[in-house]
mmCIF file of C-alpha atoms and ligand atoms in Angstrom:
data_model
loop_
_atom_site.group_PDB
_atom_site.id
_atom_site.type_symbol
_atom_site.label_atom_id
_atom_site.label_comp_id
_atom_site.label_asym_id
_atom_site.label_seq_id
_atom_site.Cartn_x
_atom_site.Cartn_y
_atom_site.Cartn_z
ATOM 1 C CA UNK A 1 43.163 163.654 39.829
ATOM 2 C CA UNK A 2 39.865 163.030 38.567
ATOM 3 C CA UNK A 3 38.939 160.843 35.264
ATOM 4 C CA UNK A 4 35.972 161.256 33.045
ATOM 5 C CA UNK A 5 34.192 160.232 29.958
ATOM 6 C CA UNK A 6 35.138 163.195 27.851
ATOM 7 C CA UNK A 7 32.860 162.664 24.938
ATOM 8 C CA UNK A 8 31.152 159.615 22.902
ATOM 9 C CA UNK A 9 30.004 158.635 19.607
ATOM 10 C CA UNK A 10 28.324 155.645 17.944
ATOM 11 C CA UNK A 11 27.741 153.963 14.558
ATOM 12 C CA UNK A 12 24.140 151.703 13.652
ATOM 13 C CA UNK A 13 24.507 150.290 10.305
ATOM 14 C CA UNK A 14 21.527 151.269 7.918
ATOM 15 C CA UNK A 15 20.030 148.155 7.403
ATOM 16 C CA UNK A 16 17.268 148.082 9.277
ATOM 17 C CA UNK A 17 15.835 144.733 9.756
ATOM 18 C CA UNK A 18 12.227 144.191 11.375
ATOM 19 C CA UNK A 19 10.961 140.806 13.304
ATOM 20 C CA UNK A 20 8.686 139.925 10.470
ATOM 21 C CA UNK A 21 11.075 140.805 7.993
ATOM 22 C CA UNK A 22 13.057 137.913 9.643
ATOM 23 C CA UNK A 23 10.263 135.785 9.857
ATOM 24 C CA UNK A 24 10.522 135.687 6.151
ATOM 25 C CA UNK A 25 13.336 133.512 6.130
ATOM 26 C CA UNK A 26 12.840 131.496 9.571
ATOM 27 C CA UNK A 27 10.485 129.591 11.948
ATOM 28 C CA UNK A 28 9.713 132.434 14.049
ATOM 29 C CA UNK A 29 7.231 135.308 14.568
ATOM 30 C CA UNK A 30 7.420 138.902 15.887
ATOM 31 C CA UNK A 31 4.961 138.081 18.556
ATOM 32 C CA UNK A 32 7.496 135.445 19.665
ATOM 33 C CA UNK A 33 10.414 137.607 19.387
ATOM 34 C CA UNK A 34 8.726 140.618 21.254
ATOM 35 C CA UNK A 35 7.396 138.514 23.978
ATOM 36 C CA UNK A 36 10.772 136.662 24.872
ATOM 37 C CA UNK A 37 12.732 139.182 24.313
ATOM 38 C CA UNK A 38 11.317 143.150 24.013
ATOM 39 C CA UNK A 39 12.985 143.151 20.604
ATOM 40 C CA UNK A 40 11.753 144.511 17.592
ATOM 41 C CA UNK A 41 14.292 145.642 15.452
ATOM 42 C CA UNK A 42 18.198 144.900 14.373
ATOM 43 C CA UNK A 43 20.668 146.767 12.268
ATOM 44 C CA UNK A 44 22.937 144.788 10.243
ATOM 45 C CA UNK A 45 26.280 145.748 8.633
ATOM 46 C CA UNK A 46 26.571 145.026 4.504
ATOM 47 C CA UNK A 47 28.953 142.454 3.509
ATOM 48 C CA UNK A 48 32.232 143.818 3.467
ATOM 49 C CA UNK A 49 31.642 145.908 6.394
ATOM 50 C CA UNK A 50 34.069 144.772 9.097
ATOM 51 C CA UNK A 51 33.998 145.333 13.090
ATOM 52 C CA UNK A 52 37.198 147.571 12.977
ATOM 53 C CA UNK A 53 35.090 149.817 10.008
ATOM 54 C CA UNK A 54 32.313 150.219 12.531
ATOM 55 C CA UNK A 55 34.276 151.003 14.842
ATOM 56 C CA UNK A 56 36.626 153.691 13.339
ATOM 57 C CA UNK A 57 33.122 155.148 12.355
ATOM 58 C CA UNK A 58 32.131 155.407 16.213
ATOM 59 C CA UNK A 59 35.724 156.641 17.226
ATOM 60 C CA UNK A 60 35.781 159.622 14.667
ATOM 61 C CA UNK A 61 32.458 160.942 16.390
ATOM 62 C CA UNK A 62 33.837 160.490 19.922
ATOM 63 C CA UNK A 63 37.382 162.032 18.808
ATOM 64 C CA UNK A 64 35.528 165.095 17.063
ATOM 65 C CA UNK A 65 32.818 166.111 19.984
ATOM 66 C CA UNK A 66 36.005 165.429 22.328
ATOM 67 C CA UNK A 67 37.771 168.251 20.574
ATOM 68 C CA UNK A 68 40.651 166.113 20.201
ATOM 69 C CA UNK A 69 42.628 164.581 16.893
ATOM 70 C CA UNK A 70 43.336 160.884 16.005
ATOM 71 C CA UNK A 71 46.997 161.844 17.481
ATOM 72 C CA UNK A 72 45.923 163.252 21.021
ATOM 73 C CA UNK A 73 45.565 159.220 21.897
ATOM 74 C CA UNK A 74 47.390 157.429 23.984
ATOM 75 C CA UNK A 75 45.882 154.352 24.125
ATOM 76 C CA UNK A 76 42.796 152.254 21.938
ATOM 77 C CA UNK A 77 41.503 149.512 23.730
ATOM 78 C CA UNK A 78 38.947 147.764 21.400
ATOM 79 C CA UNK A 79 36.271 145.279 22.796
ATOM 80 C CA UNK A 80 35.170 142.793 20.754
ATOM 81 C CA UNK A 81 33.335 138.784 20.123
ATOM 82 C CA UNK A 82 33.646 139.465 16.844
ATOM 83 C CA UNK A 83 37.401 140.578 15.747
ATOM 84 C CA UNK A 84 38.471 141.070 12.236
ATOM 85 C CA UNK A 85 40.602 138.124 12.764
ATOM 86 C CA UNK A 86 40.648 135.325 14.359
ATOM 87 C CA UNK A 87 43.503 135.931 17.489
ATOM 88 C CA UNK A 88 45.596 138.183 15.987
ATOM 89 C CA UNK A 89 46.268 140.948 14.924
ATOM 90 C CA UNK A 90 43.807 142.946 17.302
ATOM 91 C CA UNK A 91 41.532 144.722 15.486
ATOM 92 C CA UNK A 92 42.663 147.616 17.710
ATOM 93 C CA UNK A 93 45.628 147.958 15.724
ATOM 94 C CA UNK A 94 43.738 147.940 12.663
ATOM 95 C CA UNK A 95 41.575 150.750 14.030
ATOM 96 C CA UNK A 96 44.556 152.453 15.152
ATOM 97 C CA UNK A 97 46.058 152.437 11.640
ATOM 98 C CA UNK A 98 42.857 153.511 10.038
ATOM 99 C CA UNK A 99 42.051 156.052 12.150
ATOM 100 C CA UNK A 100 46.254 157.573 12.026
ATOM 101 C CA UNK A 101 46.239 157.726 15.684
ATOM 102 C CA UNK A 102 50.489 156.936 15.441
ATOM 103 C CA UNK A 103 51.046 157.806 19.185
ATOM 104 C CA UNK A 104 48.530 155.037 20.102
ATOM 105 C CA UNK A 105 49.276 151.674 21.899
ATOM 106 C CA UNK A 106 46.176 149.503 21.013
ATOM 107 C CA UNK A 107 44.919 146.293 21.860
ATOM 108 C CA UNK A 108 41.593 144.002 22.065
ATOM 109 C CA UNK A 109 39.566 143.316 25.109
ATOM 110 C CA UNK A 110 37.664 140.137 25.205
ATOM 111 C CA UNK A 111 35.789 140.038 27.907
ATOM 112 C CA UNK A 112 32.170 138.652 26.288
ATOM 113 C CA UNK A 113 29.443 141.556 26.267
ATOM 114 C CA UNK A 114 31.160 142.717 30.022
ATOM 115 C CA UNK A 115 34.043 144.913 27.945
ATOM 116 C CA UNK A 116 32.989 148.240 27.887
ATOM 117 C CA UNK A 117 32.383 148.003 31.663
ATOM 118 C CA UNK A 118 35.926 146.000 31.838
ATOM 119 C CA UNK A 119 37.676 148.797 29.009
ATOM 120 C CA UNK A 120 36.357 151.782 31.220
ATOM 121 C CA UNK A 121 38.121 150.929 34.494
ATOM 122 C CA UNK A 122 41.395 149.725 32.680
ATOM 123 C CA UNK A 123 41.358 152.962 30.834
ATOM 124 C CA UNK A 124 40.738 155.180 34.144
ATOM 125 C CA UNK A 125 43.642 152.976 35.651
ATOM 126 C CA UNK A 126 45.713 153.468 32.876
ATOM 127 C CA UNK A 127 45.422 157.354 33.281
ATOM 128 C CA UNK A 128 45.307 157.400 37.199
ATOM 129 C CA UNK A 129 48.753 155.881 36.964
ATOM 130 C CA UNK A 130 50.224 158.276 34.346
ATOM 131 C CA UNK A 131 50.246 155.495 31.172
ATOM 132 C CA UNK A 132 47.335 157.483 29.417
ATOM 133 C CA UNK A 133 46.263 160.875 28.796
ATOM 134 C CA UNK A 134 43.712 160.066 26.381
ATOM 135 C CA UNK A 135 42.084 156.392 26.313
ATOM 136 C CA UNK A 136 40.042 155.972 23.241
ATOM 137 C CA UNK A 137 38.031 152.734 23.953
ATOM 138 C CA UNK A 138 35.601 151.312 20.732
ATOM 139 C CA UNK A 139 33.209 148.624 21.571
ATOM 140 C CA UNK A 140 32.077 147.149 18.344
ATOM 141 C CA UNK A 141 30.172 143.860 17.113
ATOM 142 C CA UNK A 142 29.801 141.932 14.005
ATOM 143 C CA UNK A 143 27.423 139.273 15.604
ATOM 144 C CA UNK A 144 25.081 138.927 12.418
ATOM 145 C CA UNK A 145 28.059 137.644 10.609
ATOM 146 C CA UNK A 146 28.567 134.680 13.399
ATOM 147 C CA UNK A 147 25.281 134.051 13.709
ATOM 148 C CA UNK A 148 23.697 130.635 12.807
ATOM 149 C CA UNK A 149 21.049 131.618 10.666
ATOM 150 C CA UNK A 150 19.285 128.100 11.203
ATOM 151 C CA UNK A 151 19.244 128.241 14.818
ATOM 152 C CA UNK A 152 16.640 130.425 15.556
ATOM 153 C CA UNK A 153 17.193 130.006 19.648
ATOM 154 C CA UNK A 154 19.998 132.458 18.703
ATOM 155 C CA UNK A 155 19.601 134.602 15.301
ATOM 156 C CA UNK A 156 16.378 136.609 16.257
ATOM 157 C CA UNK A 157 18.736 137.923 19.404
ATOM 158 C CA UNK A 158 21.716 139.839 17.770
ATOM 159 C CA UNK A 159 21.910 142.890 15.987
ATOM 160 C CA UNK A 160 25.192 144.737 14.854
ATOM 161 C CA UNK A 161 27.113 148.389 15.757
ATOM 162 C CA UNK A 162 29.715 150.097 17.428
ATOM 163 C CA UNK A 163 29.774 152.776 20.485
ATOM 164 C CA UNK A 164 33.008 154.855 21.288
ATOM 165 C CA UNK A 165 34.495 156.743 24.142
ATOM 166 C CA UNK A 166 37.152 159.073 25.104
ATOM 167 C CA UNK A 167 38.418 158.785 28.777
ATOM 168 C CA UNK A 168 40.534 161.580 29.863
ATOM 169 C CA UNK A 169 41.917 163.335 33.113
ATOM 170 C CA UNK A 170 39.755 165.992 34.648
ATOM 171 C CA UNK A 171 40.763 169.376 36.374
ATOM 172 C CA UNK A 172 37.056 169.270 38.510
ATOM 173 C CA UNK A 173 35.126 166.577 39.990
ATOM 174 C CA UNK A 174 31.606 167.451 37.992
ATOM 175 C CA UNK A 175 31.989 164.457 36.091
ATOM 176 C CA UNK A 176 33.789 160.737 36.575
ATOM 177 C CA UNK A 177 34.334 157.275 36.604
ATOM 178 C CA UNK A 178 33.684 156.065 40.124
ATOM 179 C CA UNK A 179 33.624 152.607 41.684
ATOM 180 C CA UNK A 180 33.673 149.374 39.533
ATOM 181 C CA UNK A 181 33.070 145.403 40.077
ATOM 182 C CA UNK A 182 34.564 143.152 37.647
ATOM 183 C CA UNK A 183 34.090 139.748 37.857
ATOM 184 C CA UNK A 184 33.918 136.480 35.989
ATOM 185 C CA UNK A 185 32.493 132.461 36.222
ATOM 186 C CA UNK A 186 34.571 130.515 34.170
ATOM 187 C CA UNK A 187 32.723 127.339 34.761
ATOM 188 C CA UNK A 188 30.219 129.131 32.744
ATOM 189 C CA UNK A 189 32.658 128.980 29.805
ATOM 190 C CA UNK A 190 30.738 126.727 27.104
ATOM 191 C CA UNK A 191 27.503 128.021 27.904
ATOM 192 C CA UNK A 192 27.706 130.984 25.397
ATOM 193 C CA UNK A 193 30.839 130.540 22.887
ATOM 194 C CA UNK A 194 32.100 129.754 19.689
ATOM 195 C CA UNK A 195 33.021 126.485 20.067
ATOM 196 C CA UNK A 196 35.230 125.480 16.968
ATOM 197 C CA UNK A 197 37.900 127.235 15.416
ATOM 198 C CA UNK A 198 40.546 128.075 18.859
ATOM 199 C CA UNK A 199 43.310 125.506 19.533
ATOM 200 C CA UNK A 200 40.814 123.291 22.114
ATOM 201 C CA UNK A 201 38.510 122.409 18.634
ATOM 202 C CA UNK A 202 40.497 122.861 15.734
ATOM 203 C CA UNK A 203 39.083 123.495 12.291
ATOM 204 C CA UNK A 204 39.171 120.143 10.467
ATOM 205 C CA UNK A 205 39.882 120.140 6.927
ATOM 206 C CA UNK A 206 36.561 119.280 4.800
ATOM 207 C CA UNK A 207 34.479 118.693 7.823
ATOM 208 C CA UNK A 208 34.028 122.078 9.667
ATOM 209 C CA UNK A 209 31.536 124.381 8.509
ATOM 210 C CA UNK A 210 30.026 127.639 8.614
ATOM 211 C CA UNK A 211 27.385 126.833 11.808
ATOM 212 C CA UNK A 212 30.109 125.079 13.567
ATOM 213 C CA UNK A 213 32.051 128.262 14.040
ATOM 214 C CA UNK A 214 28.859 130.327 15.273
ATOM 215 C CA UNK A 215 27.831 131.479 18.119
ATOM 216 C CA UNK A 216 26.263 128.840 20.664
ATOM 217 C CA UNK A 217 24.371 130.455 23.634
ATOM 218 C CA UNK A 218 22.441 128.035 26.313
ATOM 219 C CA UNK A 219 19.848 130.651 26.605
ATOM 220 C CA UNK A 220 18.212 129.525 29.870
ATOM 221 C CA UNK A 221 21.472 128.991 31.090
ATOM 222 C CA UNK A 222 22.301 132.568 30.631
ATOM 223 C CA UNK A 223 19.085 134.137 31.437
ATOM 224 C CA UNK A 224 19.295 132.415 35.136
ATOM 225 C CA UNK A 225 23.063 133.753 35.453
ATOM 226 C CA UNK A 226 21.805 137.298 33.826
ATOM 227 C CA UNK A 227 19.171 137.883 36.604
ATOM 228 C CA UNK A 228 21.203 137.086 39.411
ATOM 229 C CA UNK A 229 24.151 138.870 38.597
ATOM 230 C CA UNK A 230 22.461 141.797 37.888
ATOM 231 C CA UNK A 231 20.689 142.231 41.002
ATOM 232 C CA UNK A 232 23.447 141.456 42.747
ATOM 233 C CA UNK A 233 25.777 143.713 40.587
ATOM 234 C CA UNK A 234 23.105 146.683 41.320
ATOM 235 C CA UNK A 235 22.845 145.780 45.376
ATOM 236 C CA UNK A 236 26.570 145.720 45.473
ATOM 237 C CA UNK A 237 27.601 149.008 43.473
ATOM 238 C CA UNK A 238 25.133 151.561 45.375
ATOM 239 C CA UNK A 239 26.279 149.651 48.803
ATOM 240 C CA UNK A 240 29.680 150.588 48.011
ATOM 241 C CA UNK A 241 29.336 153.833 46.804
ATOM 242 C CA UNK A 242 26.894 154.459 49.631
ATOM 243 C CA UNK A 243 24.281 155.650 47.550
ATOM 244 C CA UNK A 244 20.314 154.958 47.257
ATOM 245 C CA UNK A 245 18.762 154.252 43.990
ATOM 246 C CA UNK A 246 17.424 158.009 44.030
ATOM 247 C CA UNK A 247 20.510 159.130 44.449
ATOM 248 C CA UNK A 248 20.788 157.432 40.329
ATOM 249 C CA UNK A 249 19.257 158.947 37.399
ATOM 250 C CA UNK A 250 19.765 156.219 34.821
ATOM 251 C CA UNK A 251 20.544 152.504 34.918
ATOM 252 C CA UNK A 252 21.909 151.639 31.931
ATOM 253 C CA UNK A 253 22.308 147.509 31.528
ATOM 254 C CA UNK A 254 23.521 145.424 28.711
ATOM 255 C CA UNK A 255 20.754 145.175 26.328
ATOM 256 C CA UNK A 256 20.238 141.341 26.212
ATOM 257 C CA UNK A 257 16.239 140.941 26.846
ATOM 258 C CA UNK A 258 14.044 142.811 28.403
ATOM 259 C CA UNK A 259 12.828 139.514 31.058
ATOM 260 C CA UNK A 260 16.047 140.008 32.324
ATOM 261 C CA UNK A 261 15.966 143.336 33.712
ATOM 262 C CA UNK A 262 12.213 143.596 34.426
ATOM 263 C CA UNK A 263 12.951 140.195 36.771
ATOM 264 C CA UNK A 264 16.055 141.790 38.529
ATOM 265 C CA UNK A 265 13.878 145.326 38.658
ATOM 266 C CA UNK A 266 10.965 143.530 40.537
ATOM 267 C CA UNK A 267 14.116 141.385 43.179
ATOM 268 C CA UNK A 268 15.407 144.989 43.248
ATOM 269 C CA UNK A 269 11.672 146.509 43.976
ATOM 270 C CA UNK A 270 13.583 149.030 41.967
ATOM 271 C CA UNK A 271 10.802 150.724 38.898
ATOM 272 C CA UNK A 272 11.303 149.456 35.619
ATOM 273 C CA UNK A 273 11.570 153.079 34.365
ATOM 274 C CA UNK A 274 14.855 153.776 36.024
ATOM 275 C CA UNK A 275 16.571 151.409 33.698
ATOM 276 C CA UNK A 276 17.384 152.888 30.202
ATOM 277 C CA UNK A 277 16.718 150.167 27.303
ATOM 278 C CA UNK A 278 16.865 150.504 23.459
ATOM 279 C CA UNK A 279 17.402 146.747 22.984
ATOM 280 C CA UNK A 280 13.801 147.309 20.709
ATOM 281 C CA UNK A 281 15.890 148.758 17.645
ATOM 282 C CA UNK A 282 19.133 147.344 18.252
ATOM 283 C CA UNK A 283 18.997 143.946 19.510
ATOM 284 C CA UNK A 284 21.732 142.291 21.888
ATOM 285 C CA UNK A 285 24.943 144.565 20.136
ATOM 286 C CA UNK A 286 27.249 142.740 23.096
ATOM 287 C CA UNK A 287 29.836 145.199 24.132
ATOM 288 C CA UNK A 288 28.722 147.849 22.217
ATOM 289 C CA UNK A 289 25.531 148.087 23.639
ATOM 290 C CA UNK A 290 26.226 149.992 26.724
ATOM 291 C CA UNK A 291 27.716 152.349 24.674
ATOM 292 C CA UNK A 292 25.490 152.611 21.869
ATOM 293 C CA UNK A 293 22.464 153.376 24.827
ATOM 294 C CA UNK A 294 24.339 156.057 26.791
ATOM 295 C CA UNK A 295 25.256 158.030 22.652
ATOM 296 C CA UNK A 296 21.386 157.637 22.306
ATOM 297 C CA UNK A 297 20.889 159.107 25.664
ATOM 298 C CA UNK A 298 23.234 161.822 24.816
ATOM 299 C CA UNK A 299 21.723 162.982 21.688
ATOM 300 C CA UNK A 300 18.042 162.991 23.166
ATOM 301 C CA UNK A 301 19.548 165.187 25.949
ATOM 302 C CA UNK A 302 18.389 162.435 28.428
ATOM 303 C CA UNK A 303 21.874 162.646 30.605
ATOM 304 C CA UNK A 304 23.574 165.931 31.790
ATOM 305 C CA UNK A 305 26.821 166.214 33.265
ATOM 306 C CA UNK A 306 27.093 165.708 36.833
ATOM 307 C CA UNK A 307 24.072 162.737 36.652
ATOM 308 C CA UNK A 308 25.475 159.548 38.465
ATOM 309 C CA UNK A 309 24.597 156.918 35.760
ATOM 310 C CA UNK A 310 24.982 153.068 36.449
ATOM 311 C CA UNK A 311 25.872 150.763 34.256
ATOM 312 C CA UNK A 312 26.160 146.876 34.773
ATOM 313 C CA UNK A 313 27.263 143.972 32.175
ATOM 314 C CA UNK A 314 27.163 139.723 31.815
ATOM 315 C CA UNK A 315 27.977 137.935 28.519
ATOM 316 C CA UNK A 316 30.353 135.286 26.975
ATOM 317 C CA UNK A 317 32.858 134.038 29.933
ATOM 318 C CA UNK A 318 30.957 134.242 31.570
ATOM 319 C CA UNK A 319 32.066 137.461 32.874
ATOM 320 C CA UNK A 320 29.960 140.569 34.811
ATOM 321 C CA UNK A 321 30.580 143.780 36.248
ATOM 322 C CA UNK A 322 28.709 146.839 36.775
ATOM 323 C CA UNK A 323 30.905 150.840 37.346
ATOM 324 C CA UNK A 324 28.782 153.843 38.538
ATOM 325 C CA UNK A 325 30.215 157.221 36.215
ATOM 326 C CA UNK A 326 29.370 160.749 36.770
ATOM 327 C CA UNK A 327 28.904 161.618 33.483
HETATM 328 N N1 LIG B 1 10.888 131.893 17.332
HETATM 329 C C1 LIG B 1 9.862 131.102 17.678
HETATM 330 N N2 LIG B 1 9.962 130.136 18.608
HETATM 331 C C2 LIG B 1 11.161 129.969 19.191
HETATM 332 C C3 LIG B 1 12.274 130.779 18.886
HETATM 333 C C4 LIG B 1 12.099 131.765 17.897
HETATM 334 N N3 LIG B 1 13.091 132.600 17.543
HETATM 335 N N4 LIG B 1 13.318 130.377 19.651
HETATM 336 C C5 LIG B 1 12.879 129.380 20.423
HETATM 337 N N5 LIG B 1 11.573 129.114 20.141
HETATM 338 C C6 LIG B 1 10.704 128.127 20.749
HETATM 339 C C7 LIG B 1 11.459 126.916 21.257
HETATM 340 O O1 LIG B 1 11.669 125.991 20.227
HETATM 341 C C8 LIG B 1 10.533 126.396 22.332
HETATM 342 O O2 LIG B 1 9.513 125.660 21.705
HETATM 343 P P1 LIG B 1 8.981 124.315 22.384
HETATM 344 O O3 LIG B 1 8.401 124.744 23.715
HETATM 345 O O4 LIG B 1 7.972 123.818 21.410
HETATM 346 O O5 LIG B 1 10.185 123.436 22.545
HETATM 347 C C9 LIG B 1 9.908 127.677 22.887
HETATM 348 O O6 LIG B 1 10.096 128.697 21.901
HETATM 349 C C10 LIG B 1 10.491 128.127 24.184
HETATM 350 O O7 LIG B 1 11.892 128.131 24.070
HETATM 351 P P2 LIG B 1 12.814 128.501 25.279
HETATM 352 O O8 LIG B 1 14.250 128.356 24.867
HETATM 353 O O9 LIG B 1 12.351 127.792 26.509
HETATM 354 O O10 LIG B 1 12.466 130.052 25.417
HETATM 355 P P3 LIG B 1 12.835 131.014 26.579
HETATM 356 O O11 LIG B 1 11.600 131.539 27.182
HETATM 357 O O12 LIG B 1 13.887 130.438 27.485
HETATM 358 O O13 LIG B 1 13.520 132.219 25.794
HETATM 359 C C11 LIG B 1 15.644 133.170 25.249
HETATM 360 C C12 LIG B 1 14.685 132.007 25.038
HETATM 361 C C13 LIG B 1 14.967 134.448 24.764
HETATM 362 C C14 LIG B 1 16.907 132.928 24.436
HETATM 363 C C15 LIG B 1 15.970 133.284 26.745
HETATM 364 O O14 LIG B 1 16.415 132.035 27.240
HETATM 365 C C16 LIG B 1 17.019 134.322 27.025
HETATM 366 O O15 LIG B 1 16.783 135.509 26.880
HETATM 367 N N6 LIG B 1 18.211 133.916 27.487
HETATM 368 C C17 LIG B 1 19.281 134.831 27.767
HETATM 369 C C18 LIG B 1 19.842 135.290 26.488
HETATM 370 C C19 LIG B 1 20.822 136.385 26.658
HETATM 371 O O16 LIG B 1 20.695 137.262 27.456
HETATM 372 N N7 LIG B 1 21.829 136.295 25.836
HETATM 373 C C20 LIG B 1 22.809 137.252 25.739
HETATM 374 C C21 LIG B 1 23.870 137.139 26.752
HETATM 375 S S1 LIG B 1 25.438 137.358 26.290
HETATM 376 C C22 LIG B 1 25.530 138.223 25.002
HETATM 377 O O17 LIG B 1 24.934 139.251 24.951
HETATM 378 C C23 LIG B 1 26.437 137.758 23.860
#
């Protein structure tokens, strides 16, 4: 048996919100922004919006090019830093509620900006061993609404959306989901996090605020881990599927900053135009932004079935993986 990614969808909020439009309101510059990062532009949800909105948004897409209804699923498995609560419920079940998808098991996948790449092997897993039929998994991210707004190290770099998928079993091997690496550094744990608000660092009655709950990135930190996993997460996945970089029509990575792949691309002495980006209108969407890229790519007609596309992740964990899908 052979398992695919049936069909995808995405959602971008309207609110489109430019570098100097940002510089309005904090110590920083486009020419800054552009030249550490490659980003231009972010989308950001209204107030009111909420990850599991987004993402129901992105699921209806995937579900209708899919040809399939809200009650073909078998399974949701949402990824998510930003969840519309804090532990529980998962916002999965939320989505799965919203969306009427009552045959559904659903639950939340936190596994930092890696858990599309985590989601898509579970879900191929899940229908290899006869759980699943149909796996809808919904990356989606809030991260504007955790983001410290005076720490400009960290606000210029987030943007928010959703990307969907539907895995499901396939009668021909034209298109699948082929070999994965899924790994994590837990001593990397409070380098990217939100510190206060778990069981570790309680909220504390009249003392916590606001910035204390937001996201905290060590950004060098990261960017250090971020080029070495990725070259080593390309190296590894074409070594074990036995396959040269032509053999690969797209490398789609995370879309954290553009310094990060062009330094991996140069280890890799792989050309910078192999790897897909459109972290220059979306920012760093975390988990959804694998997703979001390979829906772009889709509706410019830039992928066609049967192209071996490889994808690789890093982010809050710190976890990393990379899968290579026939899509
Ligand atoms: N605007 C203007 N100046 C700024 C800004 C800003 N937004 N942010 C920092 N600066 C200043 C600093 O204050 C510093 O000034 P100083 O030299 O006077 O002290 C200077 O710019 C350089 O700061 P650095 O932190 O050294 O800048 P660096 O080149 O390391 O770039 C960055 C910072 C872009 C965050 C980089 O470290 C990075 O990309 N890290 C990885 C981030 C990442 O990938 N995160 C996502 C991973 S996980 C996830 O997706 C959730």
């Amino acid at each position: 048996m052979n398992v695919y990614i049936r069909s995808i969808g995405a959602y971008i909020p309207e609110n489109r919100v430019t570098n100097d439009e940002l510089s309005k309101t904090m110590d920083t510059s486009d020419e800054w922004i552009k030249s550490h990062t490659g980003i231009e532009v972010r989308h950001i949800a209204a107030d009111g919006v909420t990850t599991s909105d987004m993402a129901v948004s992105a699921a209806k897409l995937a579900l209708e090019r899919g040809g399939l209804t809200a009650e073909d699923l078998d399974m949701i498995i949402l990824t998510t830093a930003t969840p519309d609560y804090i532990g529980f419920p998962a916002t999965a079940c939320v989505v799965q509620d919203k969306l009427g998808a009552k045959n559904a098991g659903a639950f939340d996948m936190v596994a930092g900006c890696t858990g599309f790449i985590y989601a898509v092997d579970n879900a191929k897993n899940m229908i290899l061993a006869g759980t699943a039929k149909h796996v809808l998994i919904v990356s989606s991210e809030s991260l504007t609404k955790i983001s410290n707004m005076e720490d400009r190290d960290t606000a210029v770099l987030f943007g928010d959306g959703a990307g969907a998928v539907i895995v499901s079993e396939s009668s021909n091997d034209e298109s699948s989901i082929e070999n994965a690496i899924l790994k994590s550094d837990g001593s990397g744990a409070e380098v990217l996090m939100r510190k206060i608000g778990g069981v570790k660092y309680p909220f504390e009655d009249g003392k916590t605020t606001f910035n204390d709950t937001a996201l905290y990135m060590d950004g060098q930190a990261v960017y250090k881990f971020a080029v070495k996993v990725n070259t080593e997460l390309i190296k590894e996945l074409l070594e074990r599927s036995n396959l040269s970089i032509d053999d690969i029509s797209w490398i789609v990575p995370h879309q954290a900053n553009i310094r990060i792949l062009q330094a991996a691309a140069k280890r890799l002495r792989i050309p910078l135009e192999k790897f897909y980006f459109n972290l220059m209108e979306y920012a760093n969407t975390s988990s959804a932004s694998i997703p979001i890229a390979l829906n772009e790519m889709y509706e410019k007609g830039e992928m066609k079935r049967g192209d071996k596309i490889l994808l690789t992740g890093f982010g809050a964990g710190l976890t990393y993986g990379g899968t290579i899908i026939k899509w």
